[in-house]
Structures are given as C-alpha cells and as structure tokens.
Amino acid sequence: MNGISRRGFFKVVAGGSALALAPKKSAFGMAEFDGYPESMGVLVDLTRCIGCRTCEAACNREHGLPEPDLPFNDLSVFDQTFHGGTQKRRTDDGAFTVVNRYDTKTAGGPVYRKIQCNHCKEPACLTSCFVSAYKKTKEGAVIYNPDVCVGCRMCMVACPFGIPAYSYDSALHPEVIKCNFCYDNRLKHGKPPACVEACPQEALTFGHRNTLVKTAHERIRANPEKYVDHVYGETEVGGTSWMYLSGVPFDQLGFNTSLQHHPILDNTKSFLGIVPMVLGIWPAMFMGFHLLATGGKKEEENKKSQHRGEVHEE
C-alpha cells in the first residue's frame, strides 16, 4: 500500500499530540512575573483636593504642552461636558492630566478628581502592543516609544481606564499620548512627578508603592468616618502605581468599580495554554487526513492501471 494505513494515521496524530503535550518548560516555559516590589507610586487623597488645577499647570510646563483654551485659573472648565453631557474632560494630546469636579450626593460639597495614566503593575496596553512600543520600568512607570508605534491603537482599546489618547497631527507619524510619570527628567532620578511637587494641598503623596499602600490603610483606620474603606488601585486589574483615597463611594466619582482584581493578562492564559496543543495536534491530524485521502486515491489508480495492463495483454 503506497498510502498511509489507518495505523500510520494514528501514529502521526499521536506524535503531534506528544509534541504538543510535552513538558512546556523547554519550549514554552515562562517564569512568573512578581512585578517590581521597589517600584514607586503616588497616593491621591481626594479629600484634600480643592480643584485648583495647579497639577495641570505643572504638567503642562514640565512637558512643554500648549496653553489650554481656558486658563488654569478659570474654574468654568469644570462645567464642560461632552457626548450629550455623559462625559467629563479627559486627557488628550494637550493635557496629560485633568481634574474634574463631581457634585456628589453626600454632604461636604463637590469632590475633585485628578485623572492621568494609573501606570498598572501589569499593563494591558503593553500586553496588547504587538510592536512593543510600551515598557514597564522598574521604577513603576509605563512608558511609550513613538518611534516603533504603527498607530493601530490597540492600546487605547485595551486600557481599562480609557487613558491613552491619539494625536491626529500627522498621518505619517502616529503617536499615542499619555502621562509618562515624568520618567525621563524626574522619576528615574528618584524625583517626584511635577504635579506632585506642585500640589499646594499635599493631596498627592509620592513614595514606594508598598509604603503608600500602608499609608493609605493607616489613614482609613485613623479616620474611618472620613474615608471609604477601600484603596482604589491597590488591587484593581492587579494593582496600579497611582492609587486613590476617597470620602465618597468611588462610583460617584466616575471610577470603574466593576474591574477585576487580577491582571487582565490572566484572562488570556487559559487560551495561551491550548496554543501548543492546537499548533501540534491540528497540523498532525490534517496531515493524517490528507495522507489517508491521497493514499486511497493512489491505491485506486494503481488497481485501475494494473487492470488496464491485464486487459491489454489479453
């Protein structure tokens, strides 16, 4: 028989299966990533923020951004809404951070919330980028390299906080815009971001992330009537470098309180686990089907050829 036998077919499939199910350390092994325990962070205490926008001004100066349409001391900016009043101001290519006002249901007046990249411990933007334009530094910053970006904007879709913005200034040089934690000029030299340094209310505290987590819980324990018993960012999507304390429920301040408490990358691990099996078994199976089919045809052609030879000899 010139084709493959049934026994041969199963040998091919079994071989592929063995290859796919072989111990994965050698071919697909990947060490567990525990993050950077000594990374830095910022604790934002919303009970201290008065909405002065000094942090916005400091950020613009630090990064050489253009002057805003409304000056920083014009508080009418807090009345701006978009998309039929459903969206407040968000970061863009002219503002790496913004402060919004929330008129909450609780007493005590409005609450002001500073918004910027939260610098996730395991960033979804980094995971989604197929050209590796993003990098998580040991200091805690998530930084971006526009030189390799191809403008696919998958990072914008992947970010659970909706932070990366896109610059449309040049079609030939696409660029995603977001806070970089003042990495180049400050963070990697051990200095706090410009916004933290400028805050007159000490609403922003810079330090090692692990220390900030302890500080946040100490404040909650010392003033349980003042704070919601939760540190936003401690565990959301696996944890972020920027974390928040609040005196009102976070969902009243536009925070997404439905986020998972483990890295988004974990959602793909089960899928990635079957990739070796798919790559190993499926090709072997289809190869077996192909050999069975072509082998059967060849056998039939040989029989016909042999039969024609016998008729010709007669």
Coordinates of C-alpha atoms in Angstrom, one line a residue:
M1 CA 0.0 0.0 0.0
N2 CA 1.6 3.3 -1.1
G3 CA -0.7 5.5 1.0
I4 CA -0.9 5.7 4.8
S5 CA -2.5 3.0 6.7
R6 CA -5.1 3.6 9.5
R7 CA -2.3 2.6 12.0
G8 CA 0.0 5.1 10.4
F9 CA -2.5 7.8 10.6
F10 CA -2.9 7.4 14.3
K11 CA 0.9 7.3 14.7
V12 CA 1.1 10.8 13.0
V13 CA -1.6 12.2 15.3
A14 CA -0.1 10.6 18.4
G15 CA 3.3 12.0 17.5
G16 CA 1.8 15.5 17.2
S17 CA -0.1 15.1 20.4
A18 CA 3.0 14.0 22.3
L19 CA 4.9 17.0 20.9
A20 CA 2.1 19.4 22.0
L21 CA 1.6 17.9 25.4
A22 CA 5.3 17.6 26.2
P23 CA 6.6 19.4 29.3
K24 CA 6.3 23.0 28.4
K25 CA 9.3 24.4 30.3
S26 CA 11.6 23.7 27.4
A27 CA 9.6 25.2 24.6
F28 CA 7.1 27.5 26.2
G29 CA 8.3 28.0 29.7
M30 CA 7.9 31.4 31.2
A31 CA 8.9 32.5 34.6
E32 CA 6.2 34.0 36.8
F33 CA 6.5 37.8 37.0
D34 CA 6.1 39.2 40.5
G35 CA 6.3 42.9 39.5
Y36 CA 8.8 45.3 40.9
P37 CA 8.5 45.3 44.7
E38 CA 10.6 48.5 45.0
S39 CA 8.6 50.5 42.4
M40 CA 7.3 53.9 43.1
G41 CA 3.8 55.3 43.2
V42 CA 1.5 58.2 44.1
L43 CA -1.3 58.2 46.6
V44 CA -4.1 60.6 45.6
D45 CA -6.2 61.7 48.6
L46 CA -9.3 63.2 47.1
T47 CA -10.5 64.5 50.5
R48 CA -7.6 67.0 50.2
C49 CA -8.0 68.2 46.6
I50 CA -9.6 71.7 46.2
G51 CA -9.7 71.7 42.4
C52 CA -7.1 74.4 41.9
R53 CA -5.6 72.8 38.8
T54 CA -2.1 73.6 39.9
C55 CA -1.2 70.0 39.0
E56 CA -2.4 70.5 35.4
A57 CA -0.4 73.7 35.0
A58 CA 2.8 72.0 36.4
C59 CA 2.3 69.1 34.0
N60 CA 2.0 71.4 31.0
R61 CA 5.1 73.3 31.9
E62 CA 7.1 70.1 32.6
H63 CA 6.2 68.6 29.2
G64 CA 6.1 71.8 27.1
L65 CA 2.5 71.4 26.2
P66 CA 0.5 74.2 24.7
E67 CA -1.6 76.6 26.8
P68 CA -5.2 75.4 27.2
D69 CA -8.1 77.2 25.7
L70 CA -9.2 78.3 29.1
P71 CA -6.5 79.5 31.6
F72 CA -5.8 77.3 34.6
N73 CA -7.4 79.7 37.0
D74 CA -10.7 79.6 35.1
L75 CA -12.9 77.2 37.0
S76 CA -15.7 77.3 34.5
V77 CA -13.7 74.4 32.9
F78 CA -15.4 72.1 35.4
D79 CA -18.8 72.8 33.7
Q80 CA -17.6 71.4 30.4
T81 CA -19.2 68.1 29.4
F82 CA -19.1 66.1 26.1
H83 CA -21.2 63.5 24.3
G84 CA -24.5 64.9 25.5
G85 CA -23.4 65.5 29.0
T86 CA -22.3 61.9 29.6
Q87 CA -18.5 62.5 29.6
K88 CA -16.4 65.0 31.5
R89 CA -13.0 66.2 30.4
R90 CA -10.4 63.5 29.6
T91 CA -6.7 63.5 28.8
D92 CA -5.6 64.3 25.3
D93 CA -2.5 65.4 23.3
G94 CA -2.7 68.8 25.0
A95 CA -3.2 67.6 28.6
F96 CA -1.6 64.5 30.2
T97 CA -3.7 65.1 33.3
V98 CA -7.0 66.8 34.0
V99 CA -9.0 67.5 37.2
N100 CA -12.8 67.1 37.1
R101 CA -15.5 68.2 39.6
Y102 CA -18.2 65.8 40.9
D103 CA -21.2 67.0 42.7
T104 CA -21.9 64.0 44.8
K105 CA -25.0 63.0 46.8
T106 CA -23.2 63.3 50.1
A107 CA -22.7 66.4 52.2
G108 CA -19.5 68.3 52.2
G109 CA -19.5 69.9 48.7
P110 CA -18.1 68.8 45.4
V111 CA -15.2 66.4 45.1
Y112 CA -12.4 66.9 42.7
R113 CA -10.7 64.0 41.0
K114 CA -7.3 64.1 39.2
I115 CA -7.1 61.8 36.2
Q116 CA -3.9 60.5 34.5
C117 CA -2.4 57.2 33.4
N118 CA -2.5 54.9 36.5
H119 CA 0.6 53.0 35.5
C120 CA -0.7 49.5 36.0
K121 CA 1.7 46.9 37.5
E122 CA 0.8 44.6 34.6
P123 CA -0.4 47.0 31.9
A124 CA -3.0 45.8 29.4
C125 CA -1.7 48.5 26.9
L126 CA 1.8 46.8 27.0
T127 CA 0.3 43.4 26.5
S128 CA -1.8 44.4 23.6
C129 CA 1.0 46.2 21.7
F130 CA 2.4 43.8 19.1
V131 CA 5.4 46.1 18.2
S132 CA 6.5 46.5 21.9
A133 CA 6.0 50.3 21.9
Y134 CA 5.3 50.1 25.7
K135 CA 7.6 49.3 28.6
K136 CA 7.1 48.9 32.3
T137 CA 10.1 50.3 34.1
K138 CA 11.4 49.1 37.5
E139 CA 10.6 52.5 38.9
G140 CA 6.9 51.9 38.2
A141 CA 6.3 54.0 35.1
V142 CA 4.6 52.7 31.9
I143 CA 6.5 54.5 29.1
Y144 CA 5.8 54.6 25.4
N145 CA 8.2 54.7 22.4
P146 CA 6.5 56.6 19.4
D147 CA 9.4 55.6 17.1
V148 CA 8.1 52.0 16.8
C149 CA 4.4 52.7 17.1
V150 CA 2.4 51.8 13.9
G151 CA -0.8 53.6 15.1
C152 CA -3.0 50.5 15.4
R153 CA -4.4 52.0 18.7
M154 CA -5.0 48.6 20.3
C155 CA -3.6 50.1 23.5
M156 CA -6.5 52.5 23.6
V157 CA -8.9 49.7 23.4
A158 CA -7.1 47.6 25.9
C159 CA -6.7 50.2 28.6
P160 CA -9.3 49.6 31.4
F161 CA -9.2 53.3 32.4
G162 CA -9.6 54.7 28.8
I163 CA -6.4 56.9 29.2
P164 CA -4.3 56.7 26.0
A165 CA -5.2 59.4 23.5
Y166 CA -4.3 59.6 19.9
S167 CA -2.6 62.5 18.1
Y168 CA -4.0 63.2 14.7
D169 CA -1.5 66.0 13.9
S170 CA 0.4 63.8 11.5
A171 CA -0.8 60.8 9.5
L172 CA 2.8 59.7 8.8
H173 CA 4.0 59.9 12.4
P174 CA 1.2 58.5 14.5
E175 CA 1.6 59.0 18.2
V176 CA -0.3 57.9 21.3
I177 CA -0.3 60.4 24.1
K178 CA -0.4 59.7 27.8
C179 CA 1.2 60.6 31.1
N180 CA 4.7 59.1 31.4
F181 CA 5.1 59.6 35.2
C182 CA 7.7 62.3 34.3
Y183 CA 10.0 59.4 33.8
D184 CA 12.9 60.8 31.8
N185 CA 13.5 64.0 33.8
R186 CA 12.3 63.0 37.2
L187 CA 11.2 59.5 38.2
K188 CA 14.3 57.6 37.0
H189 CA 16.4 60.1 39.0
G190 CA 14.3 59.5 42.2
K191 CA 12.4 62.7 41.9
P192 CA 8.5 63.1 42.2
P193 CA 6.4 64.0 39.2
A194 CA 5.9 67.7 38.6
C195 CA 2.2 67.5 39.5
V196 CA 3.0 66.0 42.9
E197 CA 5.7 68.6 43.7
A198 CA 3.3 71.5 42.7
C199 CA 0.3 70.4 44.7
P200 CA -0.3 73.0 47.5
Q201 CA -2.7 70.8 49.4
E202 CA -0.4 67.7 49.7
A203 CA -3.2 65.8 48.1
L204 CA -0.6 63.8 46.2
T205 CA 2.0 61.7 48.1
F206 CA 5.0 60.2 46.3
G207 CA 6.8 57.2 47.5
H208 CA 7.4 53.5 47.3
R209 CA 4.2 51.8 46.3
N210 CA 4.3 49.3 49.2
T211 CA 4.7 52.1 51.7
L212 CA 1.9 54.1 50.1
V213 CA -0.5 51.1 50.5
K214 CA 0.3 51.0 54.2
T215 CA -0.1 54.8 54.5
A216 CA -3.5 54.6 52.8
H217 CA -4.8 52.0 55.2
E218 CA -3.4 53.8 58.2
R219 CA -5.4 56.9 57.1
I220 CA -8.5 54.9 56.8
R221 CA -8.0 53.2 60.2
A222 CA -7.3 56.6 61.8
N223 CA -10.3 58.3 60.2
P224 CA -12.9 55.7 59.4
E225 CA -15.6 58.4 59.3
K226 CA -13.7 60.4 56.7
Y227 CA -12.7 57.7 54.2
V228 CA -14.4 54.9 52.2
D229 CA -12.8 51.7 53.4
H230 CA -11.1 51.0 50.1
V231 CA -7.9 52.0 48.3
Y232 CA -8.7 52.2 44.6
G233 CA -5.8 50.8 42.6
E234 CA -4.4 48.6 45.3
T235 CA -5.8 45.5 43.6
E236 CA -7.8 46.7 40.6
V237 CA -6.5 44.9 37.4
G238 CA -3.7 43.5 39.5
G239 CA -2.7 46.9 41.1
T240 CA -1.6 50.3 39.8
S241 CA 1.2 52.7 40.7
W242 CA -1.3 55.5 41.2
M243 CA -3.9 54.9 43.9
Y244 CA -6.8 56.8 45.4
L245 CA -8.4 57.5 48.7
S246 CA -11.9 59.0 48.8
G247 CA -14.6 60.2 51.2
V248 CA -17.4 59.2 49.0
P249 CA -18.1 55.9 47.1
F250 CA -15.8 55.7 44.1
D251 CA -18.6 55.0 41.6
Q252 CA -20.0 58.5 42.4
L253 CA -16.7 59.9 41.1
G254 CA -16.6 58.2 37.7
F255 CA -14.3 55.3 38.8
N256 CA -14.9 52.0 37.2
T257 CA -15.8 49.8 40.2
S258 CA -16.5 46.7 38.2
L259 CA -12.9 46.0 37.2
Q260 CA -11.4 42.6 38.1
H261 CA -8.9 42.3 40.9
H262 CA -6.2 40.4 38.9
P263 CA -4.2 41.4 35.8
I264 CA -6.1 41.4 32.6
L265 CA -3.4 39.3 31.1
D266 CA -4.7 36.4 33.3
N267 CA -7.8 36.3 31.1
T268 CA -5.7 35.1 28.1
K269 CA -3.6 32.5 30.0
S270 CA -6.1 29.7 29.5
F271 CA -6.2 30.5 25.8
L272 CA -2.4 30.6 25.5
G273 CA -2.3 27.3 27.3
I274 CA -4.0 25.5 24.4
V275 CA -2.0 27.1 21.7
P276 CA 0.8 24.5 21.8
M277 CA -1.9 21.8 21.6
V278 CA -3.5 23.5 18.6
L279 CA -0.2 24.0 16.9
G280 CA 0.8 20.4 17.5
I281 CA -2.3 18.2 17.1
W282 CA -4.2 20.0 14.4
P283 CA -1.5 20.0 11.8
A284 CA -0.8 16.3 12.5
M285 CA -4.5 15.5 12.3
F286 CA -5.0 17.3 9.0
M287 CA -1.8 15.8 7.6
G288 CA -3.2 12.4 8.5
F289 CA -6.5 13.1 6.7
H290 CA -4.5 14.3 3.7
L291 CA -2.3 11.2 3.6
L292 CA -5.4 8.9 4.0
A293 CA -7.2 10.7 1.2
T294 CA -4.3 10.8 -1.3
G295 CA -3.1 7.3 -0.3
G296 CA -6.6 5.9 -1.1
K297 CA -6.6 7.6 -4.5
K298 CA -3.2 6.3 -5.4
E299 CA -4.2 2.8 -4.4
E300 CA -7.3 3.0 -6.6
E301 CA -5.3 4.4 -9.5
N302 CA -2.8 1.6 -9.2
K303 CA -5.6 -1.0 -9.3
K304 CA -7.1 0.6 -12.4
S305 CA -3.6 0.8 -14.1
Q306 CA -3.0 -2.9 -13.3
H307 CA -6.4 -3.8 -14.7
R308 CA -5.8 -1.9 -17.9
G309 CA -2.5 -3.8 -18.3
E310 CA -4.2 -7.1 -17.9
V311 CA -6.9 -6.2 -20.5
H312 CA -4.2 -5.0 -22.9
E313 CA -2.2 -8.3 -22.6
E314 CA -5.4 -10.3 -23.4

